[in-house]
Coordinates of C-alpha atoms in Angstrom, one line a residue:
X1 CA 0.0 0.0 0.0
X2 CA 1.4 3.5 -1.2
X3 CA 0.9 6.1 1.6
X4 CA -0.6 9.6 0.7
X5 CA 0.4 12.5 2.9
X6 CA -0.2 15.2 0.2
X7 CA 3.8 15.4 0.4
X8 CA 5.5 12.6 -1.2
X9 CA 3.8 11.2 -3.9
X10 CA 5.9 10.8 -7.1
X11 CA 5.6 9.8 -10.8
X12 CA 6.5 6.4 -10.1
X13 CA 4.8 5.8 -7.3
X14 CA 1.6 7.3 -9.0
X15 CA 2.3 4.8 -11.6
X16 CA 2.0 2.0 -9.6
X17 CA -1.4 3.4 -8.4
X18 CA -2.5 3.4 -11.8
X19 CA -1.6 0.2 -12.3
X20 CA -3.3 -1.0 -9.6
X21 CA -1.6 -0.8 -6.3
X22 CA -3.9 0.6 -3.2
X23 CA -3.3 3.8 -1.1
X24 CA -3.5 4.2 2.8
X25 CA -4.5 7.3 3.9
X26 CA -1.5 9.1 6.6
X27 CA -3.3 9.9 9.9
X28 CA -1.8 12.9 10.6
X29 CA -2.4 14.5 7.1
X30 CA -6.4 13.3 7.7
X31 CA -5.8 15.2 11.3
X32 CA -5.0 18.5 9.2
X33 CA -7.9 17.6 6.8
X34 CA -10.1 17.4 10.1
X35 CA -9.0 20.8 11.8
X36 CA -9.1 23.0 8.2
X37 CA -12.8 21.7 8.2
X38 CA -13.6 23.2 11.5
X39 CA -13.2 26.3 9.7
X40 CA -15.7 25.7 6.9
X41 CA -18.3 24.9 9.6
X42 CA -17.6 27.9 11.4
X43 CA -17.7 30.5 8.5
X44 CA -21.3 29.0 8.1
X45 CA -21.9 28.9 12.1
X46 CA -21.7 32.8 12.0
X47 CA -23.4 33.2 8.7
X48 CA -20.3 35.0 6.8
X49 CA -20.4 35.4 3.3
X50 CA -17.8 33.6 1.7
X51 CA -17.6 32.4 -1.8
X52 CA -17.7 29.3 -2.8
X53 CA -18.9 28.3 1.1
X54 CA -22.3 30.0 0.8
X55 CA -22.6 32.1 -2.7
X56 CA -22.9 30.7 -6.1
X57 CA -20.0 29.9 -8.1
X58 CA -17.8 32.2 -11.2
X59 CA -19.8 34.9 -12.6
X60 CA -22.5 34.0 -9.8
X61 CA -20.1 34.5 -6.9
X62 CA -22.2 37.3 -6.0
X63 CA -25.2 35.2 -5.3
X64 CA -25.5 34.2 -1.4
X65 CA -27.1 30.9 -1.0
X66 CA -29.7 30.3 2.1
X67 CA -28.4 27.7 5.0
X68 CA -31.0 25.1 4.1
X69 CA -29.8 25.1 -0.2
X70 CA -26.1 24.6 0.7
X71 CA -26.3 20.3 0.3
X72 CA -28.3 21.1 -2.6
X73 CA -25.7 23.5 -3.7
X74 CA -22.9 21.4 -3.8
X75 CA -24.9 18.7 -5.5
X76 CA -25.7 21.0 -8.3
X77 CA -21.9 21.8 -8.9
X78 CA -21.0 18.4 -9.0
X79 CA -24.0 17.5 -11.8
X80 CA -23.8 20.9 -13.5
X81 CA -20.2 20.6 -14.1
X82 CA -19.8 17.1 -15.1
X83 CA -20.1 18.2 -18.7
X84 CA -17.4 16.0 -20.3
X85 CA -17.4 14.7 -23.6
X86 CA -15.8 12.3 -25.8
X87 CA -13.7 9.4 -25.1
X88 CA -13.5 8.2 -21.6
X89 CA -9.8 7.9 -20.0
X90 CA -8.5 4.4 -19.4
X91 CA -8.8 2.7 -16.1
X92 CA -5.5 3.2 -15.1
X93 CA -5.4 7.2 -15.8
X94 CA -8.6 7.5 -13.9
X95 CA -7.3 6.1 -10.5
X96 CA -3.9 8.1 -11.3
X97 CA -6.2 10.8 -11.4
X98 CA -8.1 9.6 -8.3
X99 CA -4.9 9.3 -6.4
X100 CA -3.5 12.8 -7.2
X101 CA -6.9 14.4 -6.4
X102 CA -6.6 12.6 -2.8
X103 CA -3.1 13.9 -2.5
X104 CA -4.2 17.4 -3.0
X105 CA -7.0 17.4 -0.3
X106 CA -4.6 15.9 2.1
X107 CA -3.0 19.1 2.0
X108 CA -5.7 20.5 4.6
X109 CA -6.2 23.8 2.3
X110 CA -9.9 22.3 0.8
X111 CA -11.8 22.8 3.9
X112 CA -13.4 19.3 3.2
X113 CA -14.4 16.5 5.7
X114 CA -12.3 14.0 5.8
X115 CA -15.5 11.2 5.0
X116 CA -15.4 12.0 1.2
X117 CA -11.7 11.4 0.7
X118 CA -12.1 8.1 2.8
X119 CA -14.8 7.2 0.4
X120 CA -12.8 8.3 -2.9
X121 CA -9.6 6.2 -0.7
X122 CA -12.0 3.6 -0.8
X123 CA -13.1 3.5 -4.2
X124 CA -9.8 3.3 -5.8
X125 CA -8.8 0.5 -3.3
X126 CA -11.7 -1.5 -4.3
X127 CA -11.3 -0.6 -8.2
X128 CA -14.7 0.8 -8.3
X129 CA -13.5 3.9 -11.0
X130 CA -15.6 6.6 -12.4
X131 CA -15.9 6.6 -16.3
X132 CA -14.3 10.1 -17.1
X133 CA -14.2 11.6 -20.2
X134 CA -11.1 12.5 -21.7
X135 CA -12.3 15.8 -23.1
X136 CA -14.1 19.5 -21.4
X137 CA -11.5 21.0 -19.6
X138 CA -9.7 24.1 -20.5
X139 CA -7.4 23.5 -17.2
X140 CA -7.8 26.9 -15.4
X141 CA -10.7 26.7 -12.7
X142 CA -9.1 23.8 -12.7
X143 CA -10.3 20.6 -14.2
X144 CA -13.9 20.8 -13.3
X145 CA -15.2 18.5 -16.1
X146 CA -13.3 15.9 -15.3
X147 CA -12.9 16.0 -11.7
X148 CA -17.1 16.6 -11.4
X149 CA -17.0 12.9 -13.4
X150 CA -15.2 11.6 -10.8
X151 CA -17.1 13.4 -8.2
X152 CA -20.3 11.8 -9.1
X153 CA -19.7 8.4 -8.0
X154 CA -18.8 9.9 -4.6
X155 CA -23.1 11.0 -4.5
X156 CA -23.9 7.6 -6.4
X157 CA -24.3 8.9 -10.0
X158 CA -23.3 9.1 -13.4
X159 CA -21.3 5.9 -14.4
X160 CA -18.6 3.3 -13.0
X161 CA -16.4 0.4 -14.7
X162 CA -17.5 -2.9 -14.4
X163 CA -16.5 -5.7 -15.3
X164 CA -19.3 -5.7 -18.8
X165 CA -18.5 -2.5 -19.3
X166 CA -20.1 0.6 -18.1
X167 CA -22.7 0.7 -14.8
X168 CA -24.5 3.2 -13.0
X169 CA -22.2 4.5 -10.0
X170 CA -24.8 3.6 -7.4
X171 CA -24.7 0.1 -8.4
X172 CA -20.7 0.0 -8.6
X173 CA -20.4 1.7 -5.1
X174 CA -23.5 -1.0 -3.6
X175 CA -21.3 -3.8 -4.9
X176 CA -18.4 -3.1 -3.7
X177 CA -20.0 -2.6 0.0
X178 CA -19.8 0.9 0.0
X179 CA -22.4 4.1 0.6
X180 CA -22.2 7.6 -1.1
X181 CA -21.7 10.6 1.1
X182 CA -24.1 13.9 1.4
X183 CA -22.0 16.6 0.4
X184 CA -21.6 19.4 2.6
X185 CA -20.6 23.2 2.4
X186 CA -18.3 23.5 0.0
X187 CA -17.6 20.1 -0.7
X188 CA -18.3 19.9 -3.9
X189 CA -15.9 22.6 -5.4
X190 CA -13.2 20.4 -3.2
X191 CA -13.5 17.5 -5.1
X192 CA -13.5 19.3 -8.5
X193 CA -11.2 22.3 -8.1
X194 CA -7.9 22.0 -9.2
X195 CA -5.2 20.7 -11.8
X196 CA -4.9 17.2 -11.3
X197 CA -6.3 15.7 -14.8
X198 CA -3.2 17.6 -16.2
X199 CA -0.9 16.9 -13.4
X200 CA -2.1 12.9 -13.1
X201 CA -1.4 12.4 -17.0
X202 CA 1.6 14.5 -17.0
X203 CA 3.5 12.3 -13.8
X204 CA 2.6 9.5 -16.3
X205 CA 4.2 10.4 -19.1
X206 CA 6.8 11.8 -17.3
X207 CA 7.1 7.5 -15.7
X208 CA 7.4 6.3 -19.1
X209 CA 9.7 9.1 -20.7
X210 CA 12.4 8.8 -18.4
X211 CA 12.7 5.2 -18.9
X212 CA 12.8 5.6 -22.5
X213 CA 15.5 8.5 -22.4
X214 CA 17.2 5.6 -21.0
X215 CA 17.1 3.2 -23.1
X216 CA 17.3 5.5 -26.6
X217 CA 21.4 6.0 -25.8
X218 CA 21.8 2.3 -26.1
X219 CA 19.4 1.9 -29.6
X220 CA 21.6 5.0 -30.7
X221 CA 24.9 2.8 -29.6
X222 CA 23.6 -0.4 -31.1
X223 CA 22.7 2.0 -34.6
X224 CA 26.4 4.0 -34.2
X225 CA 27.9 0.7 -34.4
X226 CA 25.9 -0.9 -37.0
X227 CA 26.6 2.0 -39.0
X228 CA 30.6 1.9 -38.3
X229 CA 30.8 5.3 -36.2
X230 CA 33.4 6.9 -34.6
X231 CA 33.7 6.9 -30.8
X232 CA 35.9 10.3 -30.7
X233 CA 32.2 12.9 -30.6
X234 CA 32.0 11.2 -27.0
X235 CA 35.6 12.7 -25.5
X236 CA 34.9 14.2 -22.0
X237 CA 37.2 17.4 -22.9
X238 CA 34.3 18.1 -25.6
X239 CA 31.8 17.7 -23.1
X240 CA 33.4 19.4 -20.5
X241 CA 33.7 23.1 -22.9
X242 CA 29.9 23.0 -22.8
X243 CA 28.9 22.2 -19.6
X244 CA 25.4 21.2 -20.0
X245 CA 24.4 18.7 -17.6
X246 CA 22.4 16.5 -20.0
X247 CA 25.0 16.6 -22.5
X248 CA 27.7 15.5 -20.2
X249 CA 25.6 13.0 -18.6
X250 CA 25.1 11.4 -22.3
X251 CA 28.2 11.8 -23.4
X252 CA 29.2 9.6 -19.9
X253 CA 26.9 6.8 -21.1
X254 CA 27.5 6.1 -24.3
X255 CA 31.2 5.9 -23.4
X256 CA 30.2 3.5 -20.7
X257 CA 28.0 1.8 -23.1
X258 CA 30.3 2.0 -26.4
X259 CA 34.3 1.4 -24.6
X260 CA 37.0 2.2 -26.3
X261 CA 36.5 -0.1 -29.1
X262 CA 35.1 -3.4 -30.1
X263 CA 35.1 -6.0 -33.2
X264 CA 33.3 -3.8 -35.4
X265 CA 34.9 -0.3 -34.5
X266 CA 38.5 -2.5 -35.3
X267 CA 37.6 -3.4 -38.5
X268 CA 37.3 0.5 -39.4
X269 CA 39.4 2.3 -37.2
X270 CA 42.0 3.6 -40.8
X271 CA 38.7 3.9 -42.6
X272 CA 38.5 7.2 -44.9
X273 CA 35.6 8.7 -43.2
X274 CA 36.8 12.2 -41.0
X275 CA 33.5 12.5 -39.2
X276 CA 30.1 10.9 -38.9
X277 CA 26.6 12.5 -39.8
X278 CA 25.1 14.7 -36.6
X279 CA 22.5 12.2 -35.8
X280 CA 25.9 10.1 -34.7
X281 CA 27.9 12.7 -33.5
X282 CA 25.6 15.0 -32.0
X283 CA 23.7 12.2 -29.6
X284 CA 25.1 14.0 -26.8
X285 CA 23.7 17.2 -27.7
X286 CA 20.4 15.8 -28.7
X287 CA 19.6 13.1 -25.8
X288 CA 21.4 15.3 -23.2
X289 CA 19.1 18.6 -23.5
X290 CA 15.9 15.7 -23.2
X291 CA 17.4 14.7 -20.2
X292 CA 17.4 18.3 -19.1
X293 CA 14.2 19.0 -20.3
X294 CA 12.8 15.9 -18.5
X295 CA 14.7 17.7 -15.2
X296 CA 12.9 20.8 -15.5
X297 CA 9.3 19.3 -16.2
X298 CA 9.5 16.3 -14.1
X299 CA 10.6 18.8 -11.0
X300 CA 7.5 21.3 -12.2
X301 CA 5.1 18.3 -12.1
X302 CA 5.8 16.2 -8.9
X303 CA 5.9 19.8 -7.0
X304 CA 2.5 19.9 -8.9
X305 CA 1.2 16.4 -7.5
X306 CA 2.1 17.8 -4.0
X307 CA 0.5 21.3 -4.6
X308 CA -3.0 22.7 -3.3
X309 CA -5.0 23.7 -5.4
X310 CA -8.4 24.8 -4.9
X311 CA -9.7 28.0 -4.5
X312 CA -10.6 29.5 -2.1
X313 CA -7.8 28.3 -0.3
X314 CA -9.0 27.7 3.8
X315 CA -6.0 29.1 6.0
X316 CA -6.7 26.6 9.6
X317 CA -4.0 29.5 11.5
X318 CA -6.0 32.0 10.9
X319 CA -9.3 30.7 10.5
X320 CA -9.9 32.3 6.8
X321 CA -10.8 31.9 3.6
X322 CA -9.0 33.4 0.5
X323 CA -9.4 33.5 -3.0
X324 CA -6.5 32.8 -5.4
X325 CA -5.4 31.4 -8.3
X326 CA -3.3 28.0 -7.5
X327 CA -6.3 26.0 -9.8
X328 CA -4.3 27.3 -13.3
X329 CA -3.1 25.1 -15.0
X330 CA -0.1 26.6 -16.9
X331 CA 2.6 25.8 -14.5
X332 CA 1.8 21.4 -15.8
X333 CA 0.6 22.8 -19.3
X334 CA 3.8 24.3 -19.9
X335 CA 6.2 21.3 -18.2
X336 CA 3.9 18.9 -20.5
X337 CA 4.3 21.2 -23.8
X338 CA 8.2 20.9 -23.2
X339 CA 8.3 17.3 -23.1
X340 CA 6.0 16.8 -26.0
X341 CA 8.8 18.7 -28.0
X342 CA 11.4 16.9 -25.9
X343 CA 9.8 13.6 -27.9
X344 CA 9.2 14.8 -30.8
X345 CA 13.2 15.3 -31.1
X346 CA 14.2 12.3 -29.9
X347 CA 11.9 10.4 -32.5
X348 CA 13.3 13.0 -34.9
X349 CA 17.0 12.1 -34.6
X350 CA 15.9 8.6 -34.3
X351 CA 14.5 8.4 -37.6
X352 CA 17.4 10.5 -39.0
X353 CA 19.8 6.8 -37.7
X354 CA 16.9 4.6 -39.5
X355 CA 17.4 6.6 -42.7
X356 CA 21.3 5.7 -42.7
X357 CA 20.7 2.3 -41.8
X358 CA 18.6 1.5 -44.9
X359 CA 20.0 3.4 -47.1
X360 CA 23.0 2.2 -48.8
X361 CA 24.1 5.6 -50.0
X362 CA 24.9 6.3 -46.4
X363 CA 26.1 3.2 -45.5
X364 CA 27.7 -0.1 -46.3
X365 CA 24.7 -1.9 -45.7
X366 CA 22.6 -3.5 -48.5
X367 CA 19.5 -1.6 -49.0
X368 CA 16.4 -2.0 -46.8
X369 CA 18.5 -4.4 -45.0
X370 CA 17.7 -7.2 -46.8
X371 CA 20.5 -9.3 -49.0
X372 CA 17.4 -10.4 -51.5
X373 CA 16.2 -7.0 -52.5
X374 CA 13.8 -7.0 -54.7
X375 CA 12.2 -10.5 -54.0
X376 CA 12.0 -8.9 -50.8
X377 CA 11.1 -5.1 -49.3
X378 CA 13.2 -5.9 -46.2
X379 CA 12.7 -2.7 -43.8
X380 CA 11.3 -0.3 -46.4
X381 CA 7.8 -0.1 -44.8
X382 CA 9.2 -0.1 -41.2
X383 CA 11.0 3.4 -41.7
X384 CA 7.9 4.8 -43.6
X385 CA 5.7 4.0 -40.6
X386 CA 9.0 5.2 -38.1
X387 CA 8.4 8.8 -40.7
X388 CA 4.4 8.8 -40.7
X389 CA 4.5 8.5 -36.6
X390 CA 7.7 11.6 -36.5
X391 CA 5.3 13.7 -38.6
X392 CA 2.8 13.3 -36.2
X393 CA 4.6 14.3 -33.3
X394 CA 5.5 17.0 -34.8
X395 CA 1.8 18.5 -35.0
X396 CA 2.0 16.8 -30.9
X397 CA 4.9 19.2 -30.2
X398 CA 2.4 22.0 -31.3
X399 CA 2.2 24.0 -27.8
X400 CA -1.1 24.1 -26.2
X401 CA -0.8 26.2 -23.5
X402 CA 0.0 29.4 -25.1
X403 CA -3.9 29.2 -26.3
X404 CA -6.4 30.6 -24.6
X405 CA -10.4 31.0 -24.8
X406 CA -12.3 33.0 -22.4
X407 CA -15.0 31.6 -20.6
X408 CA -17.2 31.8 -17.7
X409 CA -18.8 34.9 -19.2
X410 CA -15.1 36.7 -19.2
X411 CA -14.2 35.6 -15.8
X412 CA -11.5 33.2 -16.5
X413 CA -10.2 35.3 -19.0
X414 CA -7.1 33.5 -19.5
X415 CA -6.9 29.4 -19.8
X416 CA -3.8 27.1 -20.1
X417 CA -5.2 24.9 -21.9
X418 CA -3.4 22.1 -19.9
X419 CA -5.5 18.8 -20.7
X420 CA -4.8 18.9 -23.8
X421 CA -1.3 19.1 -23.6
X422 CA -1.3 16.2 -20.9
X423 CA -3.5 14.2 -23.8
X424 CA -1.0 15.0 -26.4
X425 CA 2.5 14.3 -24.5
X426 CA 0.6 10.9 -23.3
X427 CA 0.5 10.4 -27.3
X428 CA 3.9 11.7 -28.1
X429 CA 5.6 8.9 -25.7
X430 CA 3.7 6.3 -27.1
X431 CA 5.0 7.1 -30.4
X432 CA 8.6 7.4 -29.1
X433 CA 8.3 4.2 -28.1
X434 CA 7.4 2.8 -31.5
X435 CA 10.1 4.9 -33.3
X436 CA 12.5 3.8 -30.9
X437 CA 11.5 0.2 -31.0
X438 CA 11.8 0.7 -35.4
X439 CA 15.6 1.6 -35.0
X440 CA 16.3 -0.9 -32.8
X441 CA 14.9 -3.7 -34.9
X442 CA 17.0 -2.2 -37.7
X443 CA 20.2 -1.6 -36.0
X444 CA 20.3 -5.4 -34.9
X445 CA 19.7 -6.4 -38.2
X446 CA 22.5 -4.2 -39.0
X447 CA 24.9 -5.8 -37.1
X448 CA 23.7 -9.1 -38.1
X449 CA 24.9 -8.5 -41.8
X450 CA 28.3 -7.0 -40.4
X451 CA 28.7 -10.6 -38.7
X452 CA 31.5 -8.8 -35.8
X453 CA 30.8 -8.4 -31.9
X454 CA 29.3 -5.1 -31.4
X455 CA 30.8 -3.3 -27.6
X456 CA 30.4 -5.2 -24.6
X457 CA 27.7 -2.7 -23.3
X458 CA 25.4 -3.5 -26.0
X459 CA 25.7 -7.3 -26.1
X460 CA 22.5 -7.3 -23.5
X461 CA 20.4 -5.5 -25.6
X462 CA 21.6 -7.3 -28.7
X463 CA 21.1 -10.6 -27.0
X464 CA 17.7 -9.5 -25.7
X465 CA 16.5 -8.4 -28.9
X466 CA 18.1 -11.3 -30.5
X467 CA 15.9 -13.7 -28.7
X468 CA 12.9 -12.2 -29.9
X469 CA 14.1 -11.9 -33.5
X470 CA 14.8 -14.1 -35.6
X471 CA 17.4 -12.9 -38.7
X472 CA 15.1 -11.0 -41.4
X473 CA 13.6 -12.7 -44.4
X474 CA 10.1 -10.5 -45.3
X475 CA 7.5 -11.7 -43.1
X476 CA 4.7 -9.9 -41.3
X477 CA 6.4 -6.7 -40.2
X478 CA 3.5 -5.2 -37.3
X479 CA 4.5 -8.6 -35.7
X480 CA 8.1 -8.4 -35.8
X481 CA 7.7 -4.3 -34.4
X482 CA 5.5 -5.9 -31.6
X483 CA 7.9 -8.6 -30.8
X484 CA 10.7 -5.9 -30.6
X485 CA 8.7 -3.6 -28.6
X486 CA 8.2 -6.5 -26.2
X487 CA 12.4 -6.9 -25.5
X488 CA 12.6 -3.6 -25.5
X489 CA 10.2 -3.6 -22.3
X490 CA 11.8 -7.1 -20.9
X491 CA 14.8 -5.4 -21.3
X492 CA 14.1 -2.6 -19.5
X493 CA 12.9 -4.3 -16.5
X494 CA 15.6 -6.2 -16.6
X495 CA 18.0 -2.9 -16.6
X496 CA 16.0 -0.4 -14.5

């Protein structure tokens, strides 16, 4: 069981909820949760006008709602604002999202009981997930679409996952033993009032990228060496007369991964060539300012994930309530716009290595890869899918945050956009994957045909990859991708 605090909770970790592991609630962050609810009840004790306690909400903030109408206020939030549309998120991204909205509330600023988060604690740990639709939020007053989605099951409404599909969320929480909740003052805007649709989908991409960043240094050593490159772009004295850390750090690895020479970099070491194309030479430059991008946006993120968020914001010291602006969404729009440019590179320069291997014009490979060309296409189609999914991450890398539409008749006059750059980086990693997987597959063929021991620091990739693989003759290619995306992932877990 993962423990939420409303500190501590990291991409990985909020991986692993999304995957399936349950949360415990920490007592003494519920304790805070406890005390900053005192204050809610108080404020409505004395009968002070405060918004979002006892007024209506955005351009009707100046509305004060009667004592008896605040349940039914807070009900009509929740359905009002569950206005989400198109496809629903996957299981997995839901509870991530259920997690991170937990998380926030444990910060003690959402003036909430602590009986709602128990039951949304509950929920997750019994797999009973709210269907959410992927699309409706413009990430400024937070995500309210999504998070009013979620929010429903919590009053036993709108729909739930089953095991046929979708059900009813009163029937999903009755099944699983559990009893909605009455929401009380201010409740409602709580649950829904904040950034962690964006935040949620951008921790896990951010899970997924990092391992990948990984693991493209040693496709781009297994595809330097299969296309007879020169070790000398990776000497530290380089590195050292451009101190970037990424760089450095890259530079580091593939000299840990490449050595100082193997079979193959023997057999052309008084070759003709002077210096190899950028997409060889420059892997420091390229993969190391990923790295740093991943540094910057993963650090933006996880503070996100451990961030309040709501407005207003319930101060326990003082016994107040103020209004602010912690619910935009550009802070995680902006950290997932940089990585979605961040992949779109990678898979760039990746392709750029795929055109050299199967092209004989830059190499001394036969073309395609294939010694029957001809009678057979060899990897032809396998670097015109690599291109078709680099195109598309290009129009991913588009930035969505520096859009904005006005809404709430001109009071949230400027939007971030943010779910839709979560969305898209969630795209652009899966594509980096594939692009990644393409060279891979390409670069061992490569080395196959050169018939020498590629560097010792490859041999467990090659070995892995080699196991799924069989040496090419034209067969089903989608298979032979899917095979290599599998040892890419085996051999990843293998080599965290």
């Amino acid at each position: 069981m993962i423990r939420l605090d409303g500190q501590s909770l990291t991409a990985p970790l909020l991986a692993r909820i999304a995957a399936g592991e349950g949360v415990v609630l920490d007592e003494g962050a519920l304790a805070l949760v406890a005390e900053n609810r005192s204050v809610v009840d108080r404020i409505v004790a004395e009968g002070r006008t405060v918004y979002g306690i006892n007024t209506g909400f955005g351009q009707f903030a100046t509305v004060v709602i009667a004592p008896d109408q605040l349940q039914q206020l807070q009900l009509n939030l929740i359905r009002s604002h569950a206005a989400g549309v198109g496809e629903p998120l996957p299981k997995d991204q839901t509870r991530a999202l259920m997690a991170a909205r937990i998380n926030c509330l444990l910060k003690g600023h959402s003036g909430i009981r602590p009986e709602p988060i128990r039951l949304l604690t509950d929920c997750l740990n019994r797999d009973v997930v709210p269907v959410v639709p992927s699309q409706g939020s413009v990430g400024a007053s937070g995500d309210l679409a999504p998070l009013a989605h979620m929010a429903l099951l919590l009053v036993g409404e709108g729909l739930a996952w089953g095991s046929d599909g979708q059900v009813p969320g009163g029937e999903a929480l009755a099944k699983a033993g559990l009893k909605p909740v009455t929401l009380q003052a201010k409740e409602g805007l709580a649950l829904i009032n904040g950034t962690q649709l964006i935040t949620s989908l951008g921790n896990l991409a951010v899970e997924k990228f990092t391992r990948l960043a990984a693991l493209v240094d040693e496709i781009a050593g297994l595809s330097l060496e299969a296309l007879r490159g020169t070790r000398a772009a990776f000497d530290p004295r380089i590195h050292a007369a451009r101190p970037h850390p990424g760089q450095i750090a890259v530079a580091e690895r593939m000299r840990g991964i490449l050595g100082t020479s193997s079979e193959i970099s023997e057999s052309h070491k008084d070759c003709h060539r002077v210096q190899d194309a950028y997409s060889l030479r420059c892997i420091p430059q390229v993969h190391g300012v990923t790295r740093d991008a991943l540094q910057f946006a993963g650090a933006i993120l996880e503070r996100e994930l451990n961030s309040a968020t709501d407005n207003p914001m319930i101060f326990t010291d003082t016994q107040e309530s103020r209004s602010g602006g912690n619910f935009h969404g550009q802070y995680p729009a902006f950290a997932c716009d940089v990585l979605a440019i961040a992949a779109a590179d990678l898979a760039s320069i990746s392709e750029r290595r795929q055109e050299r291997l199967v092209n004989p014009a830059y190499s001394d490979l036969p073309a395609f890869l294939t010694q029957n060309g001809g009678l057979e296409s060899g990897f032809m189609m396998a670097h015109v899918t690599s291109a078709a999914l680099v195109s598309e991450m290009k129009g991913l890398a588009h930035p969505a945050c520096v859009d904005t539409i006005p809404t709430s008749a001109g009071k949230e006059d400027h939007v971030s956009m943010g779910p839709i750059a979560a969305r898209k980086l969630l795209r652009a990693v899966e594509a980096l994957e594939q692009v990644l997987a393409i060279e891979a597959r390409m670069a061992l063929e490569g080395l196959r045909i050169i018939g020498l021991a590629p560097a010792a620091g490859l041999q467990p990739l090659v070995a892995r990859l080699a196991e799924a693989c069989a040496p090419w003759t034209d067969r089903v290619m989608y298979e032979e991708l899917n095979a290599t995306l599998g040892a890419l992932r085996a051999h990843q877990e293998a080599c965290p």
